[in-house]
Amino acid sequence: MGQTTEHRIFICTSCKHNGSDCRPGVLLIKELRAAIHAAGAALADDFTISGVACMAGCKAPCTIGFQADKKTAYLFGDIEPTQDIDELVAFAKLYHSHVDGWFSGSLYPEKLRHHTLARVPSMILAADDRIVQ
Ligand code: FES
């Protein structure tokens, strides 16, 4: 049995739709949990999906972060709970399959490529020669 890495998805539950009191994060958690589960155990067993307070992307609601041990972390904004699920699952599969999570934006689903708020290298990557010292 292979060793698995815990992957985490954080979704802001404080974000409000622009010009509204609606907080889409809770719906996004529900929709994404169902979609990751439907994608199969190989993905679902390695991901936890949690709500979190503000991730400082408030001008681009709703925000979602991907994180795993020894992997680059990502933060995306302007995510719509009912429209962007397929792209998020595709990104989860890519992120899950990649050894360190540091990959070109050209590999992302298009919606996420245009709404990346941050890509933060892991501590291990920070010592790698791909990161300019
Ligand atoms: S309220 Fe969601 S990122 Fe700040």
PDB file of C-alpha atoms and ligand atoms in Angstrom:
ATOM      1  CA  MET A   1       0.000   0.000   0.000  1.00  0.00           C
ATOM      2  CA  GLY A   2       1.470   3.350  -1.076  1.00  0.00           C
ATOM      3  CA  GLN A   3       1.955   6.271   1.222  1.00  0.00           C
ATOM      4  CA  THR A   4      -0.601   9.037   0.745  1.00  0.00           C
ATOM      5  CA  THR A   5      -0.140  12.732   1.234  1.00  0.00           C
ATOM      6  CA  GLU A   6      -2.851  14.709   2.930  1.00  0.00           C
ATOM      7  CA  HIS A   7      -4.126  17.437   0.659  1.00  0.00           C
ATOM      8  CA  ARG A   8      -6.197  20.263   2.032  1.00  0.00           C
ATOM      9  CA  ILE A   9      -8.654  22.616   0.391  1.00  0.00           C
ATOM     10  CA  PHE A  10      -9.656  25.696   2.358  1.00  0.00           C
ATOM     11  CA  ILE A  11     -12.704  27.711   1.353  1.00  0.00           C
ATOM     12  CA  CYS A  12     -13.442  31.129   2.783  1.00  0.00           C
ATOM     13  CA  THR A  13     -16.794  31.186   4.534  1.00  0.00           C
ATOM     14  CA  SER A  14     -16.604  34.917   5.178  1.00  0.00           C
ATOM     15  CA  CYS A  15     -16.559  36.064   1.540  1.00  0.00           C
ATOM     16  CA  LYS A  16     -19.710  37.805   0.355  1.00  0.00           C
ATOM     17  CA  HIS A  17     -20.843  38.111  -3.236  1.00  0.00           C
ATOM     18  CA  ASN A  18     -20.041  41.638  -4.384  1.00  0.00           C
ATOM     19  CA  GLY A  19     -22.945  43.930  -3.504  1.00  0.00           C
ATOM     20  CA  SER A  20     -24.752  41.268  -1.488  1.00  0.00           C
ATOM     21  CA  ASP A  21     -24.873  39.672   1.967  1.00  0.00           C
ATOM     22  CA  CYS A  22     -24.816  36.195   0.420  1.00  0.00           C
ATOM     23  CA  ARG A  23     -21.861  34.111   1.603  1.00  0.00           C
ATOM     24  CA  PRO A  24     -21.162  31.486  -1.082  1.00  0.00           C
ATOM     25  CA  GLY A  25     -18.431  29.607   0.789  1.00  0.00           C
ATOM     26  CA  VAL A  26     -20.702  27.145   2.580  1.00  0.00           C
ATOM     27  CA  LEU A  27     -22.399  26.187  -0.694  1.00  0.00           C
ATOM     28  CA  LEU A  28     -18.991  25.853  -2.366  1.00  0.00           C
ATOM     29  CA  ILE A  29     -17.828  23.472   0.397  1.00  0.00           C
ATOM     30  CA  LYS A  30     -20.936  21.337  -0.070  1.00  0.00           C
ATOM     31  CA  GLU A  31     -20.703  21.270  -3.872  1.00  0.00           C
ATOM     32  CA  LEU A  32     -16.962  20.585  -3.952  1.00  0.00           C
ATOM     33  CA  ARG A  33     -17.134  17.825  -1.323  1.00  0.00           C
ATOM     34  CA  ALA A  34     -19.774  16.061  -3.419  1.00  0.00           C
ATOM     35  CA  ALA A  35     -17.764  16.484  -6.632  1.00  0.00           C
ATOM     36  CA  ILE A  36     -14.476  15.291  -5.102  1.00  0.00           C
ATOM     37  CA  HIS A  37     -16.298  12.304  -3.622  1.00  0.00           C
ATOM     38  CA  ALA A  38     -17.826  11.544  -7.024  1.00  0.00           C
ATOM     39  CA  ALA A  39     -14.359  11.694  -8.615  1.00  0.00           C
ATOM     40  CA  GLY A  40     -13.452   8.504  -6.745  1.00  0.00           C
ATOM     41  CA  ALA A  41     -11.656   7.274  -3.665  1.00  0.00           C
ATOM     42  CA  ALA A  42      -8.166   7.838  -5.104  1.00  0.00           C
ATOM     43  CA  LEU A  43      -8.844  11.562  -4.936  1.00  0.00           C
ATOM     44  CA  ALA A  44     -11.414  11.795  -2.163  1.00  0.00           C
ATOM     45  CA  ASP A  45      -9.379   9.794   0.354  1.00  0.00           C
ATOM     46  CA  ASP A  46      -6.455  12.230   0.106  1.00  0.00           C
ATOM     47  CA  PHE A  47      -8.371  15.510   0.315  1.00  0.00           C
ATOM     48  CA  THR A  48     -10.010  17.274   3.216  1.00  0.00           C
ATOM     49  CA  ILE A  49     -12.191  20.287   2.468  1.00  0.00           C
ATOM     50  CA  SER A  50     -12.737  22.831   5.220  1.00  0.00           C
ATOM     51  CA  GLY A  51     -14.120  26.275   5.743  1.00  0.00           C
ATOM     52  CA  VAL A  52     -11.849  29.006   6.984  1.00  0.00           C
ATOM     53  CA  ALA A  53     -12.180  32.680   7.853  1.00  0.00           C
ATOM     54  CA  CYS A  54     -10.814  35.373   5.564  1.00  0.00           C
ATOM     55  CA  MET A  55      -7.736  34.501   3.459  1.00  0.00           C
ATOM     56  CA  ALA A  56      -7.159  38.158   2.502  1.00  0.00           C
ATOM     57  CA  GLY A  57      -8.616  37.814  -0.972  1.00  0.00           C
ATOM     58  CA  CYS A  58     -11.760  39.717  -0.041  1.00  0.00           C
ATOM     59  CA  LYS A  59     -11.909  41.705  -3.297  1.00  0.00           C
ATOM     60  CA  ALA A  60     -12.251  38.439  -5.230  1.00  0.00           C
ATOM     61  CA  PRO A  61     -14.971  36.402  -3.501  1.00  0.00           C
ATOM     62  CA  CYS A  62     -15.152  33.516  -3.084  1.00  0.00           C
ATOM     63  CA  THR A  63     -11.591  32.413  -2.344  1.00  0.00           C
ATOM     64  CA  ILE A  64     -10.250  28.867  -2.215  1.00  0.00           C
ATOM     65  CA  GLY A  65      -6.811  27.565  -1.258  1.00  0.00           C
ATOM     66  CA  PHE A  66      -5.001  24.290  -2.023  1.00  0.00           C
ATOM     67  CA  GLN A  67      -2.267  23.054   0.293  1.00  0.00           C
ATOM     68  CA  ALA A  68      -0.316  19.852   0.963  1.00  0.00           C
ATOM     69  CA  ASP A  69       2.841  18.911   2.808  1.00  0.00           C
ATOM     70  CA  LYS A  70       5.953  19.658   0.727  1.00  0.00           C
ATOM     71  CA  LYS A  71       3.870  21.162  -2.081  1.00  0.00           C
ATOM     72  CA  THR A  72       3.332  24.621  -3.478  1.00  0.00           C
ATOM     73  CA  ALA A  73       0.205  26.306  -2.094  1.00  0.00           C
ATOM     74  CA  TYR A  74      -2.340  28.066  -4.316  1.00  0.00           C
ATOM     75  CA  LEU A  75      -5.016  30.669  -3.686  1.00  0.00           C
ATOM     76  CA  PHE A  76      -7.746  31.362  -6.240  1.00  0.00           C
ATOM     77  CA  GLY A  77     -10.459  34.009  -6.236  1.00  0.00           C
ATOM     78  CA  ASP A  78     -13.747  34.848  -7.976  1.00  0.00           C
ATOM     79  CA  ILE A  79     -14.939  31.270  -7.612  1.00  0.00           C
ATOM     80  CA  GLU A  80     -18.627  30.573  -8.197  1.00  0.00           C
ATOM     81  CA  PRO A  81     -19.987  27.602  -6.207  1.00  0.00           C
ATOM     82  CA  THR A  82     -22.309  26.360  -8.919  1.00  0.00           C
ATOM     83  CA  GLN A  83     -20.235  27.189 -12.011  1.00  0.00           C
ATOM     84  CA  ASP A  84     -16.608  26.365 -11.274  1.00  0.00           C
ATOM     85  CA  ILE A  85     -16.773  22.888  -9.728  1.00  0.00           C
ATOM     86  CA  ASP A  86     -15.488  21.036 -12.800  1.00  0.00           C
ATOM     87  CA  GLU A  87     -12.433  23.306 -12.984  1.00  0.00           C
ATOM     88  CA  LEU A  88     -11.732  22.868  -9.271  1.00  0.00           C
ATOM     89  CA  VAL A  89     -11.926  19.074  -9.520  1.00  0.00           C
ATOM     90  CA  ALA A  90      -9.611  19.161 -12.564  1.00  0.00           C
ATOM     91  CA  PHE A  91      -7.152  21.290 -10.593  1.00  0.00           C
ATOM     92  CA  ALA A  92      -7.420  18.938  -7.592  1.00  0.00           C
ATOM     93  CA  LYS A  93      -6.501  15.999  -9.838  1.00  0.00           C
ATOM     94  CA  LEU A  94      -3.527  17.889 -11.296  1.00  0.00           C
ATOM     95  CA  TYR A  95      -2.365  19.048  -7.860  1.00  0.00           C
ATOM     96  CA  HIS A  96      -2.780  15.583  -6.385  1.00  0.00           C
ATOM     97  CA  SER A  97      -0.778  13.920  -9.150  1.00  0.00           C
ATOM     98  CA  HIS A  98       2.117  16.373  -9.175  1.00  0.00           C
ATOM     99  CA  VAL A  99       5.092  15.655  -6.941  1.00  0.00           C
ATOM    100  CA  ASP A 100       5.670  19.195  -5.640  1.00  0.00           C
ATOM    101  CA  GLY A 101       2.735  21.164  -7.020  1.00  0.00           C
ATOM    102  CA  TRP A 102       4.922  23.660  -8.890  1.00  0.00           C
ATOM    103  CA  PHE A 103       3.635  23.692 -12.445  1.00  0.00           C
ATOM    104  CA  SER A 104       2.966  26.114 -15.264  1.00  0.00           C
ATOM    105  CA  GLY A 105      -0.268  28.050 -15.299  1.00  0.00           C
ATOM    106  CA  SER A 106      -0.785  26.732 -18.812  1.00  0.00           C
ATOM    107  CA  LEU A 107      -1.715  23.391 -17.228  1.00  0.00           C
ATOM    108  CA  TYR A 108      -4.507  24.902 -15.105  1.00  0.00           C
ATOM    109  CA  PRO A 109      -8.110  24.977 -16.111  1.00  0.00           C
ATOM    110  CA  GLU A 110      -8.590  28.341 -17.850  1.00  0.00           C
ATOM    111  CA  LYS A 111     -10.888  29.900 -15.250  1.00  0.00           C
ATOM    112  CA  LEU A 112      -8.350  29.262 -12.497  1.00  0.00           C
ATOM    113  CA  ARG A 113      -5.438  30.459 -14.625  1.00  0.00           C
ATOM    114  CA  HIS A 114      -7.075  33.874 -14.823  1.00  0.00           C
ATOM    115  CA  HIS A 115      -8.047  33.977 -11.149  1.00  0.00           C
ATOM    116  CA  THR A 116      -4.880  32.881  -9.387  1.00  0.00           C
ATOM    117  CA  LEU A 117      -4.267  35.180  -6.422  1.00  0.00           C
ATOM    118  CA  ALA A 118      -1.124  33.471  -5.121  1.00  0.00           C
ATOM    119  CA  ARG A 119       1.252  30.568  -5.755  1.00  0.00           C
ATOM    120  CA  VAL A 120       3.492  30.048  -2.751  1.00  0.00           C
ATOM    121  CA  PRO A 121       6.393  27.554  -2.951  1.00  0.00           C
ATOM    122  CA  SER A 122       6.835  24.949  -0.245  1.00  0.00           C
ATOM    123  CA  MET A 123       9.813  25.289   2.074  1.00  0.00           C
ATOM    124  CA  ILE A 124      11.530  22.472   0.180  1.00  0.00           C
ATOM    125  CA  LEU A 125      10.968  24.196  -3.158  1.00  0.00           C
ATOM    126  CA  ALA A 126      12.257  27.464  -1.747  1.00  0.00           C
ATOM    127  CA  ALA A 127      15.682  25.810  -1.486  1.00  0.00           C
ATOM    128  CA  ASP A 128      15.435  24.495  -5.049  1.00  0.00           C
ATOM    129  CA  ASP A 129      17.218  26.143  -7.973  1.00  0.00           C
ATOM    130  CA  ARG A 130      13.858  26.786  -9.689  1.00  0.00           C
ATOM    131  CA  ILE A 131      13.418  29.601  -7.192  1.00  0.00           C
ATOM    132  CA  VAL A 132      15.722  32.561  -7.853  1.00  0.00           C
ATOM    133  CA  GLN A 133      17.732  33.374  -4.747  1.00  0.00           C
TER     134      GLN A 133
HETATM  135  S1  FES B   1     -13.636  37.504   3.350  1.00  0.00           S
HETATM  136 FE1  FES B   1     -13.057  35.841   2.061  1.00  0.00          FE
HETATM  137  S2  FES B   1     -10.973  36.262   1.632  1.00  0.00           S
HETATM  138 FE2  FES B   1     -11.532  37.865   2.961  1.00  0.00          FE
END
